[in-house]
Coordinates of C-alpha atoms in Angstrom, one line a residue:
Chain A
M1 CA 2.1 -36.0 15.7
S2 CA 5.5 -37.0 14.2
E3 CA 4.7 -36.5 10.5
Q4 CA 6.2 -33.4 8.7
P5 CA 3.6 -30.6 9.0
T6 CA 2.1 -29.1 5.8
I7 CA 0.0 -26.1 5.0
E8 CA -2.7 -28.3 3.7
A9 CA -2.9 -30.2 7.0
Y10 CA -2.8 -26.9 9.0
K11 CA -5.8 -25.7 7.1
K12 CA -7.6 -29.0 7.4
N13 CA -7.1 -29.1 11.1
I14 CA -8.8 -25.7 11.4
Q15 CA -11.7 -27.0 9.3
E16 CA -12.0 -29.9 11.7
G17 CA -11.8 -27.8 14.8
K18 CA -8.5 -29.2 15.8
F19 CA -6.0 -26.3 15.5
K20 CA -2.4 -27.2 15.7
A21 CA 0.6 -24.9 15.2
F22 CA 4.0 -25.6 13.7
K23 CA 6.9 -25.9 16.1
C24 CA 10.6 -25.4 15.2
S25 CA 12.3 -28.7 16.1
K26 CA 15.5 -26.9 16.9
C27 CA 14.6 -24.0 19.2
K28 CA 11.0 -25.1 20.0
A29 CA 9.5 -21.7 18.9
V30 CA 5.8 -22.0 18.1
I31 CA 4.9 -20.8 14.6
A32 CA 1.5 -20.0 13.1
P33 CA 0.5 -19.4 10.4
P34 CA 3.1 -21.8 8.9
L35 CA 6.6 -20.8 7.8
S36 CA 9.3 -23.0 6.2
T37 CA 12.0 -21.3 8.2
C38 CA 12.1 -20.3 11.9
Y39 CA 12.8 -16.6 12.3
N40 CA 14.1 -17.2 15.8
C41 CA 16.9 -19.6 15.0
G42 CA 16.8 -20.3 11.2
G43 CA 15.8 -23.9 11.7
T44 CA 14.0 -25.5 8.8
K45 CA 12.7 -28.7 10.5
M46 CA 9.1 -28.3 11.7
E47 CA 6.8 -30.5 13.9
W48 CA 3.3 -30.2 15.1
T49 CA 2.3 -28.8 18.5
T50 CA -0.9 -28.2 20.2
V51 CA -1.5 -24.8 21.9
S52 CA -3.0 -23.7 25.2
G53 CA -5.8 -21.8 23.4
K54 CA -5.1 -18.7 25.5
G55 CA -4.4 -15.5 23.7
M56 CA -4.6 -11.7 23.8
L57 CA -6.3 -9.2 21.4
V58 CA -3.7 -7.2 19.4
S59 CA -6.1 -5.4 17.1
F60 CA -9.4 -5.8 15.4
T61 CA -11.8 -4.4 12.7
I62 CA -15.4 -4.8 11.9
I63 CA -16.0 -5.7 8.3
Y64 CA -19.1 -4.1 6.7
V65 CA -18.2 -4.5 3.0
A66 CA -17.1 -8.0 2.2
P67 CA -16.4 -10.1 -0.9
D68 CA -19.3 -12.3 -2.1
E69 CA -18.0 -15.3 -0.1
F70 CA -18.5 -13.5 3.2
A71 CA -21.2 -11.0 2.3
A72 CA -24.0 -12.8 4.2
E73 CA -22.0 -12.6 7.4
V74 CA -21.5 -8.8 7.8
P75 CA -20.9 -7.1 10.1
Y76 CA -18.3 -9.5 11.4
I77 CA -15.2 -9.0 13.5
V78 CA -11.7 -10.0 12.4
G79 CA -8.8 -9.7 14.9
I80 CA -5.1 -10.3 15.3
V81 CA -4.6 -12.5 18.3
E82 CA -1.3 -13.2 20.1
L83 CA -1.2 -16.7 21.5
E84 CA 0.3 -17.4 24.8
E85 CA 3.0 -19.2 22.9
K86 CA 4.0 -15.8 21.4
T87 CA 2.9 -16.2 17.8
R88 CA 0.1 -14.2 16.2
V89 CA -2.8 -15.4 14.1
T90 CA -5.6 -13.6 12.2
A91 CA -9.0 -14.9 13.3
R92 CA -12.7 -14.2 13.7
L93 CA -13.8 -12.7 17.1
M94 CA -16.9 -14.1 18.7
G95 CA -18.8 -12.9 21.8
F96 CA -18.3 -9.2 21.1
D97 CA -21.0 -6.8 19.8
P98 CA -20.0 -5.5 16.4
N99 CA -22.3 -2.5 16.9
K100 CA -20.2 -1.4 20.0
P101 CA -16.6 -1.3 18.7
Q102 CA -15.6 1.2 21.3
A103 CA -16.2 -1.4 24.0
I104 CA -13.6 -3.8 22.4
K105 CA -10.2 -3.3 23.9
I106 CA -6.8 -4.3 22.8
G107 CA -5.2 -6.5 25.4
T108 CA -8.4 -8.4 26.2
P109 CA -7.7 -12.0 27.2
L110 CA -9.2 -14.5 24.7
K111 CA -9.6 -18.2 24.3
L112 CA -9.6 -20.3 21.1
D113 CA -12.8 -21.3 19.5
Y114 CA -14.2 -22.0 16.0
E115 CA -16.9 -20.3 14.0
K116 CA -18.9 -22.1 11.4
G117 CA -19.6 -19.5 8.7
K118 CA -22.5 -19.2 6.4
S119 CA -19.9 -19.7 3.7
G120 CA -19.7 -23.3 4.9
K121 CA -16.2 -22.8 6.1
T122 CA -15.0 -23.1 9.6
Y123 CA -12.9 -20.1 10.8
L124 CA -10.3 -20.0 13.5
A125 CA -12.0 -17.8 16.1
F126 CA -11.5 -16.4 19.6
R127 CA -13.9 -15.3 22.3
P128 CA -13.4 -13.5 25.6
A129 CA -11.7 -15.8 28.1
Chain B
M1 CA 14.3 13.9 -17.2
S2 CA 10.7 14.1 -17.9
G3 CA 7.4 12.8 -16.6
A4 CA 3.7 12.9 -17.3
Q5 CA 0.4 11.3 -16.2
T6 CA -2.9 10.9 -17.9
K7 CA -6.1 12.1 -16.3
F8 CA -7.0 9.7 -13.4
G9 CA -10.6 8.6 -12.9
A10 CA -13.2 6.5 -14.6
L11 CA -12.0 7.0 -18.1
E12 CA -14.9 5.6 -20.1
G13 CA -14.0 4.6 -23.7
V14 CA -10.2 4.7 -23.1
T15 CA -8.5 1.4 -23.0
F16 CA -5.4 0.2 -21.1
R17 CA -3.0 0.6 -24.0
E18 CA -4.4 3.9 -25.1
M19 CA -3.8 5.4 -21.6
F20 CA -0.3 4.1 -21.6
A21 CA 0.5 5.5 -25.0
E22 CA -0.9 8.9 -24.0
A23 CA 1.4 9.0 -20.9
V24 CA 4.4 7.9 -23.0
E25 CA 3.7 10.5 -25.7
K26 CA 3.4 13.3 -23.1
A27 CA 6.6 12.2 -21.3
T28 CA 8.7 12.0 -24.4
T29 CA 7.5 15.0 -26.4
Q30 CA 7.5 17.2 -23.4
A31 CA 11.3 16.7 -23.0
N32 CA 12.0 16.5 -26.7
I33 CA 13.4 13.0 -26.2
P34 CA 13.0 11.0 -29.4
K35 CA 11.4 7.6 -28.8
K36 CA 14.3 6.1 -30.7
E37 CA 16.7 7.1 -28.0
I38 CA 14.9 4.9 -25.4
E39 CA 16.8 1.7 -24.9
A40 CA 14.5 -0.3 -22.5
V41 CA 11.2 0.0 -20.8
F42 CA 10.1 -1.0 -17.3
V43 CA 6.4 -1.2 -16.8
G44 CA 4.3 -1.5 -13.5
T45 CA 0.9 -3.1 -13.8
F46 CA -0.8 -4.9 -10.9
N47 CA -3.5 -7.2 -11.9
P48 CA -4.7 -6.8 -15.5
E49 CA -5.3 -10.5 -15.5
M50 CA -8.3 -10.1 -13.3
L51 CA -9.3 -6.6 -14.3
I52 CA -9.1 -6.8 -18.1
H53 CA -8.2 -10.4 -18.7
Q54 CA -4.8 -9.5 -20.1
G55 CA -1.4 -10.8 -19.2
H56 CA 2.1 -10.2 -20.7
T57 CA 1.3 -6.5 -20.6
A58 CA 4.8 -5.0 -21.2
P59 CA 5.2 -5.9 -24.9
L60 CA 1.5 -5.2 -25.5
L61 CA 1.8 -1.7 -24.1
L62 CA 5.1 -1.0 -25.9
D63 CA 3.7 -2.2 -29.2
Y64 CA 0.8 0.2 -29.2
A65 CA 3.0 3.1 -27.9
G66 CA 5.5 2.9 -30.8
L67 CA 8.2 1.3 -28.8
R68 CA 8.0 -2.2 -30.4
G69 CA 11.2 -4.2 -30.2
L70 CA 12.7 -2.8 -27.0
P71 CA 13.4 -4.9 -24.0
A72 CA 10.1 -4.8 -22.1
T73 CA 9.6 -6.0 -18.6
R74 CA 6.6 -5.9 -16.4
H75 CA 7.0 -5.4 -12.6
E76 CA 4.4 -6.3 -10.0
A77 CA 4.3 -5.5 -6.3
A78 CA 0.6 -4.7 -5.8
C79 CA 0.2 -1.0 -5.2
A80 CA 4.0 -0.5 -5.4
S81 CA 4.2 -2.0 -8.9
G82 CA 5.0 1.4 -10.3
A83 CA 7.8 2.1 -7.9
V84 CA 9.4 -1.3 -8.3
A85 CA 9.4 -0.7 -12.1
L86 CA 11.0 2.7 -11.4
R87 CA 13.7 1.0 -9.2
A88 CA 14.4 -1.5 -12.0
G89 CA 14.9 1.5 -14.3
I90 CA 17.2 3.2 -11.8
M91 CA 19.3 0.0 -11.4
A92 CA 19.4 -0.4 -15.2
I93 CA 20.9 3.1 -15.6
E94 CA 23.2 2.7 -12.6
S95 CA 24.5 -0.6 -13.9
G96 CA 25.8 1.3 -17.0
L97 CA 23.8 -1.0 -19.3
Y98 CA 21.6 1.8 -20.6
D99 CA 21.7 5.6 -20.9
T100 CA 18.0 6.3 -21.5
V101 CA 15.1 4.2 -20.3
L102 CA 11.4 4.7 -20.0
V103 CA 9.4 3.7 -16.9
G104 CA 5.6 3.5 -17.1
G105 CA 2.7 2.3 -15.1
A106 CA -0.9 1.7 -16.0
E107 CA -4.1 0.1 -14.6
K108 CA -7.6 -0.1 -16.1
M109 CA -9.9 -0.8 -13.2
T110 CA -13.4 0.6 -14.0
S111 CA -14.4 -1.7 -16.8
V112 CA -15.4 -4.4 -14.3
S113 CA -17.9 -4.1 -11.4
T114 CA -16.7 -2.7 -8.1
N115 CA -17.0 -6.2 -6.6
K116 CA -14.7 -7.6 -9.3
A117 CA -12.2 -4.8 -8.8
T118 CA -12.3 -5.4 -5.1
E119 CA -11.7 -9.0 -5.6
A120 CA -8.7 -8.2 -7.9
L121 CA -7.3 -5.9 -5.2
A122 CA -7.8 -8.5 -2.5
A123 CA -5.3 -10.7 -4.4
A124 CA -2.6 -8.5 -2.9
A125 CA -3.3 -9.9 0.6
D126 CA -2.4 -13.4 1.9
D127 CA -5.2 -15.5 0.6
E128 CA -4.5 -18.7 2.6
F129 CA -3.9 -17.2 6.0
E130 CA -5.7 -13.9 6.2
S131 CA -8.2 -13.2 3.4
G132 CA -9.6 -16.7 4.1
V133 CA -11.1 -15.6 7.5
G134 CA -12.8 -12.7 5.8
L135 CA -10.2 -9.9 6.3
T136 CA -10.6 -7.4 3.5
F137 CA -8.1 -4.9 2.1
P138 CA -9.6 -1.9 3.9
G139 CA -9.8 -4.3 6.9
V140 CA -6.0 -4.6 6.9
F141 CA -5.6 -0.8 7.3
A142 CA -8.4 -0.7 9.8
L143 CA -6.4 -3.1 12.0
A144 CA -3.5 -0.6 11.9
A145 CA -6.0 2.3 12.6
V146 CA -7.4 0.6 15.7
A147 CA -3.9 -0.1 17.0
H148 CA -3.0 3.5 16.4
M149 CA -6.2 4.9 18.0
Q150 CA -5.9 2.8 21.1
R151 CA -2.2 3.4 21.6
Y152 CA -2.0 7.1 20.6
G153 CA -5.5 8.5 20.8
T154 CA -5.8 9.1 17.1
T155 CA -9.4 9.6 16.2
E156 CA -11.8 9.1 13.3
E157 CA -11.9 12.8 12.9
D158 CA -8.1 13.0 12.5
M159 CA -8.3 10.5 9.7
A160 CA -11.2 12.5 8.1
R161 CA -8.9 15.6 8.1
V162 CA -6.5 13.7 5.8
A163 CA -9.3 13.2 3.4
V164 CA -10.4 16.8 3.6
K165 CA -6.8 18.0 2.9
A166 CA -6.5 15.6 -0.1
H167 CA -9.7 16.8 -1.7
K168 CA -8.7 20.4 -1.1
N169 CA -5.4 19.9 -2.8
A170 CA -6.9 17.9 -5.7
A171 CA -9.5 20.6 -6.3
S172 CA -6.9 22.5 -8.3
N173 CA -5.4 19.5 -9.9
P174 CA -7.0 19.0 -13.4
L175 CA -5.6 15.4 -13.6
A176 CA -7.3 14.3 -10.3
H177 CA -10.1 11.8 -10.1
F178 CA -12.0 14.1 -7.6
Q179 CA -11.6 17.8 -8.1
K180 CA -14.0 18.8 -5.4
E181 CA -13.5 19.9 -1.8
I182 CA -15.3 18.1 0.9
T183 CA -16.3 19.2 4.4
L184 CA -15.1 17.5 7.6
E185 CA -18.7 16.6 8.2
K186 CA -19.0 14.9 4.8
A187 CA -15.7 13.0 5.3
M188 CA -17.2 11.8 8.6
T189 CA -20.3 10.3 6.9
P190 CA -20.7 7.0 8.9
K191 CA -20.7 4.7 6.0
Y192 CA -18.4 2.1 7.3
V193 CA -16.3 -0.2 5.0
A194 CA -14.2 -1.7 7.8
W195 CA -14.7 0.0 11.1
P196 CA -13.2 2.5 11.9
L197 CA -12.6 3.2 8.2
K198 CA -15.4 4.8 6.3
L199 CA -16.0 5.5 2.6
F200 CA -14.1 8.8 2.6
D201 CA -11.1 7.1 4.2
C202 CA -10.6 5.0 1.1
S203 CA -8.9 5.9 -2.2
P204 CA -11.1 5.3 -5.2
I205 CA -10.9 2.7 -8.0
S206 CA -9.5 4.6 -10.9
D207 CA -8.1 4.2 -14.4
G208 CA -4.9 6.0 -15.4
A209 CA -1.3 5.8 -16.6
A210 CA 2.0 7.6 -16.0
A211 CA 5.4 7.6 -17.6
L212 CA 8.8 9.1 -17.1
V213 CA 12.2 9.1 -18.8
L214 CA 15.3 8.3 -16.8
A215 CA 18.8 9.1 -18.2
S216 CA 22.4 8.7 -17.0
D217 CA 24.1 11.8 -15.7
K218 CA 26.1 12.1 -18.9
K219 CA 23.1 11.7 -21.2
A220 CA 20.9 13.9 -19.1
K221 CA 23.1 16.9 -19.9
Q222 CA 22.3 16.5 -23.6
Y223 CA 18.5 16.7 -23.0
T224 CA 18.1 19.5 -20.4
D225 CA 19.8 22.1 -18.2
T226 CA 17.5 21.3 -15.3
P227 CA 17.4 17.6 -14.7
V228 CA 16.1 16.2 -11.4
K229 CA 18.4 13.7 -9.7
I230 CA 17.3 10.6 -7.9
V231 CA 19.7 10.8 -5.0
G232 CA 18.4 8.0 -2.8
S233 CA 16.4 4.8 -3.4
G234 CA 15.4 2.2 -0.8
Q235 CA 13.2 -0.9 -1.0
A236 CA 12.1 -3.3 1.7
S237 CA 9.6 -6.0 2.3
A238 CA 7.6 -7.3 5.4
S239 CA 5.4 -10.2 6.3
M240 CA 2.4 -10.4 3.9
N241 CA 0.0 -11.0 6.8
L242 CA -0.5 -8.6 9.6
S243 CA -0.2 -11.4 12.1
G244 CA 3.5 -11.6 11.1
R245 CA 4.2 -8.0 12.2
T246 CA 5.3 -7.1 15.7
D247 CA 3.9 -3.6 15.7
L248 CA 0.6 -2.6 13.9
T249 CA 1.0 1.1 14.6
S250 CA 3.9 1.3 12.1
F251 CA 4.8 -0.3 8.8
E252 CA 8.2 -1.7 9.2
A253 CA 9.0 -1.9 5.4
S254 CA 8.4 1.9 5.3
V255 CA 10.8 2.5 8.1
A256 CA 13.5 0.2 6.5
A257 CA 13.1 1.5 2.9
S258 CA 13.3 5.1 4.0
R259 CA 16.4 4.6 6.1
I260 CA 18.1 3.1 3.2
A261 CA 17.1 6.0 0.9
Y262 CA 18.1 8.7 3.5
K263 CA 21.5 7.0 3.9
M264 CA 22.1 6.9 0.1
A265 CA 21.0 10.5 -0.4
Q266 CA 22.9 11.6 2.7
V267 CA 19.9 13.7 3.9
T268 CA 17.8 13.6 7.0
P269 CA 14.0 13.6 7.2
K270 CA 14.2 17.2 8.3
E271 CA 15.8 18.2 5.1
I272 CA 13.0 16.9 3.0
D273 CA 10.9 19.9 1.8
F274 CA 7.8 17.9 0.8
A275 CA 6.6 14.4 0.3
V276 CA 4.2 12.3 -1.8
V277 CA 3.2 9.4 0.4
H278 CA 1.0 6.3 -0.1
D279 CA -2.4 7.3 1.3
C280 CA -4.4 4.4 0.0
F281 CA -6.4 4.9 3.2
T282 CA -6.2 8.0 5.4
I283 CA -4.6 6.2 8.3
A284 CA -1.8 5.1 5.9
E285 CA -0.8 8.8 5.5
I286 CA -0.8 9.4 9.2
I287 CA 1.4 6.3 9.8
A288 CA 3.6 7.0 6.8
I289 CA 4.6 10.5 8.0
E290 CA 5.7 9.0 11.3
D291 CA 7.5 6.0 9.7
L292 CA 9.4 8.3 7.3
G293 CA 10.7 10.2 10.4
F294 CA 8.9 13.5 9.7
F295 CA 7.0 13.3 13.0
K296 CA 7.4 11.2 16.1
P297 CA 5.3 8.0 16.5
G298 CA 1.9 9.0 17.5
E299 CA 2.2 12.6 16.4
G300 CA 1.2 12.3 12.8
A301 CA -2.4 13.1 13.5
K302 CA -1.4 16.2 15.4
A303 CA 0.6 17.4 12.4
V304 CA -2.4 17.0 10.1
R305 CA -4.6 18.8 12.7
E306 CA -2.2 21.8 12.9
G307 CA -1.9 22.2 9.2
I308 CA 1.8 21.3 9.1
T309 CA 1.1 18.9 6.2
A310 CA -1.1 21.3 4.2
K311 CA 0.1 22.5 0.8
D312 CA 1.3 25.8 2.4
G313 CA 2.5 24.2 5.7
S314 CA 6.0 23.6 6.7
K315 CA 6.0 19.9 5.6
P316 CA 3.6 19.6 2.7
I317 CA 2.3 16.0 2.2
N318 CA 0.6 15.0 -1.0
P319 CA 0.2 18.6 -2.3
T320 CA -1.5 17.4 -5.4
G321 CA -4.1 15.4 -3.6
G322 CA -2.7 11.9 -2.9
L323 CA -4.1 8.6 -3.9
K324 CA -7.2 9.5 -1.9
A325 CA -8.3 12.3 -4.3
V326 CA -6.1 12.0 -7.4
G327 CA -7.1 8.3 -7.7
H328 CA -5.3 5.0 -7.4
P329 CA -4.9 3.1 -10.7
V330 CA -2.7 0.7 -8.9
G331 CA 0.2 0.0 -11.4
A332 CA 0.4 3.7 -12.3
T333 CA 0.5 5.1 -8.8
G334 CA 4.2 4.7 -8.0
V335 CA 5.2 6.2 -11.4
K336 CA 2.7 9.1 -10.9
Q337 CA 4.1 9.9 -7.5
A338 CA 7.6 10.3 -9.0
V339 CA 6.1 12.5 -11.8
E340 CA 4.5 14.6 -9.1
V341 CA 7.8 15.0 -7.1
Y342 CA 9.6 15.8 -10.4
R343 CA 7.1 18.6 -11.3
E344 CA 7.1 20.1 -7.8
L345 CA 10.9 20.2 -7.7
L346 CA 11.0 22.0 -11.0
G347 CA 8.4 24.5 -9.8
A348 CA 6.0 23.3 -12.5
A349 CA 3.1 22.2 -10.3
G350 CA 1.0 25.3 -10.9
A351 CA -1.7 25.8 -8.3
N352 CA -0.4 22.8 -6.5
Q353 CA 3.2 24.1 -6.2
V354 CA 4.8 23.9 -2.7
P355 CA 6.8 26.9 -1.6
K356 CA 10.1 25.2 -0.9
H357 CA 11.1 22.6 -3.5
N358 CA 14.8 21.6 -3.4
I359 CA 14.4 18.0 -2.1
G360 CA 11.3 15.8 -2.3
L361 CA 10.5 12.3 -1.3
M362 CA 8.1 9.6 -2.7
H363 CA 6.8 6.7 -0.7
N364 CA 4.9 3.9 -2.5
F365 CA 3.7 0.9 -0.7
G366 CA 2.4 -2.4 -1.9
G367 CA -0.6 -4.4 -0.7
T368 CA -0.6 -4.9 3.1
G369 CA 2.6 -2.9 3.3
A370 CA 4.6 -6.0 2.4
T371 CA 6.6 -4.0 -0.1
C372 CA 7.7 -0.4 0.3
V373 CA 9.8 1.8 -2.0
V374 CA 11.1 5.2 -1.0
N375 CA 12.9 7.5 -3.5
I376 CA 14.5 10.9 -2.7
M377 CA 14.8 13.3 -5.6
R378 CA 16.7 16.6 -5.8
R379 CA 16.8 19.5 -8.2
S380 CA 20.2 19.4 -9.9
D381 CA 20.9 23.1 -9.0
A382 CA 19.9 22.6 -5.3

């Protein structure tokens, strides 16, 4: 994992079910989605890191009206998830009932997973831990 | 100096450049400002490339509107395109380079299907890291709504009340897309777009244009005895994707831009008599009135419930009907908001006039809230 991380490789890793985040070489802050510059220390040298896969739900929505690409998948849930490593990603939520949104609570512990969409794409996803 | 908007709505048979020319004509003739006195033009348009297959819009619009030859620059910041064009105009005057400039905004959105228009709007979100997992534009604001609901107890009904108020105000605004009141029950129709946001929480897809003329202090005196002064202007940006924000119950660019504007204008949120805020979705108005410092975090919904933000309340918000009911032709919106504040300040807002109108504020925000512009305007005799 020594090569300079790129956005293209970040996206490819998700497609292959092998999520990796960026890590600031200077202060070791974990960064995802990618940035060229670390907001913690200003460092600009990045390396790859694996993550624990543990996270927490920050917010969510249930999509009913979607662009053509995702229309066959509605209703589906999109959430913001804070990883244990303190960075936040936008991902699909699995293992919740989209017809019972009141039952979904911010703060719920989650674990990393992947969802294969009808669009043919693999999405970064999380399910209850 | 002067400002005008076209009717907003599905303007069948009226093209992009015709709308712009109409707004320019109204804004210049109304103030008796000869077009030949205008030295430069700043134009806000969002995504005419996808909506009407047209780029390089500034010279195109000027040419048709009789302003050929002038420096013409297009500004784009998604839904804040109009306000960033306005800021460019303000900076051009403040720099001393020009004495009289025109600021305009326009968008033609209804000549494509709703799906296509939605796709064009989605270009204002982060395609690689957020739209790619299926997050939609209403979805972005739904994420903020859920965070606000679970932290502060804001309800779907609270959001619906914002829509009811917008429609009520727009009912007497002849330039509004919707001029019909709706009941709370109707606003609560459970037609979800992105839970918890329903159809009536969303601003419509509209056509429209707006224009205004800015002048230096010196030049303004030649045109009118009652100019309105832009006394404060702030702009800020934030992370494009919501995952890059630390707090989803507030839009940090709104907080930052407003604090800059308040400082420049040397006024406090309390001194603002009324405001025109960016209610692209009902939750956005609730959060905006908290971010602008009118109400404490978590108390925006209560203010709406108690009628404080009604046209005749003590802090009227969107007295002409907001984006929600006047419509949201993206590039025109920020300019139209300034036109609305201008008219209210002069006491020229007719049935939509607010009782107290010395100092007004406009808040225009782009895309996912990644851009925000706040301008504070004051009647010159106030």
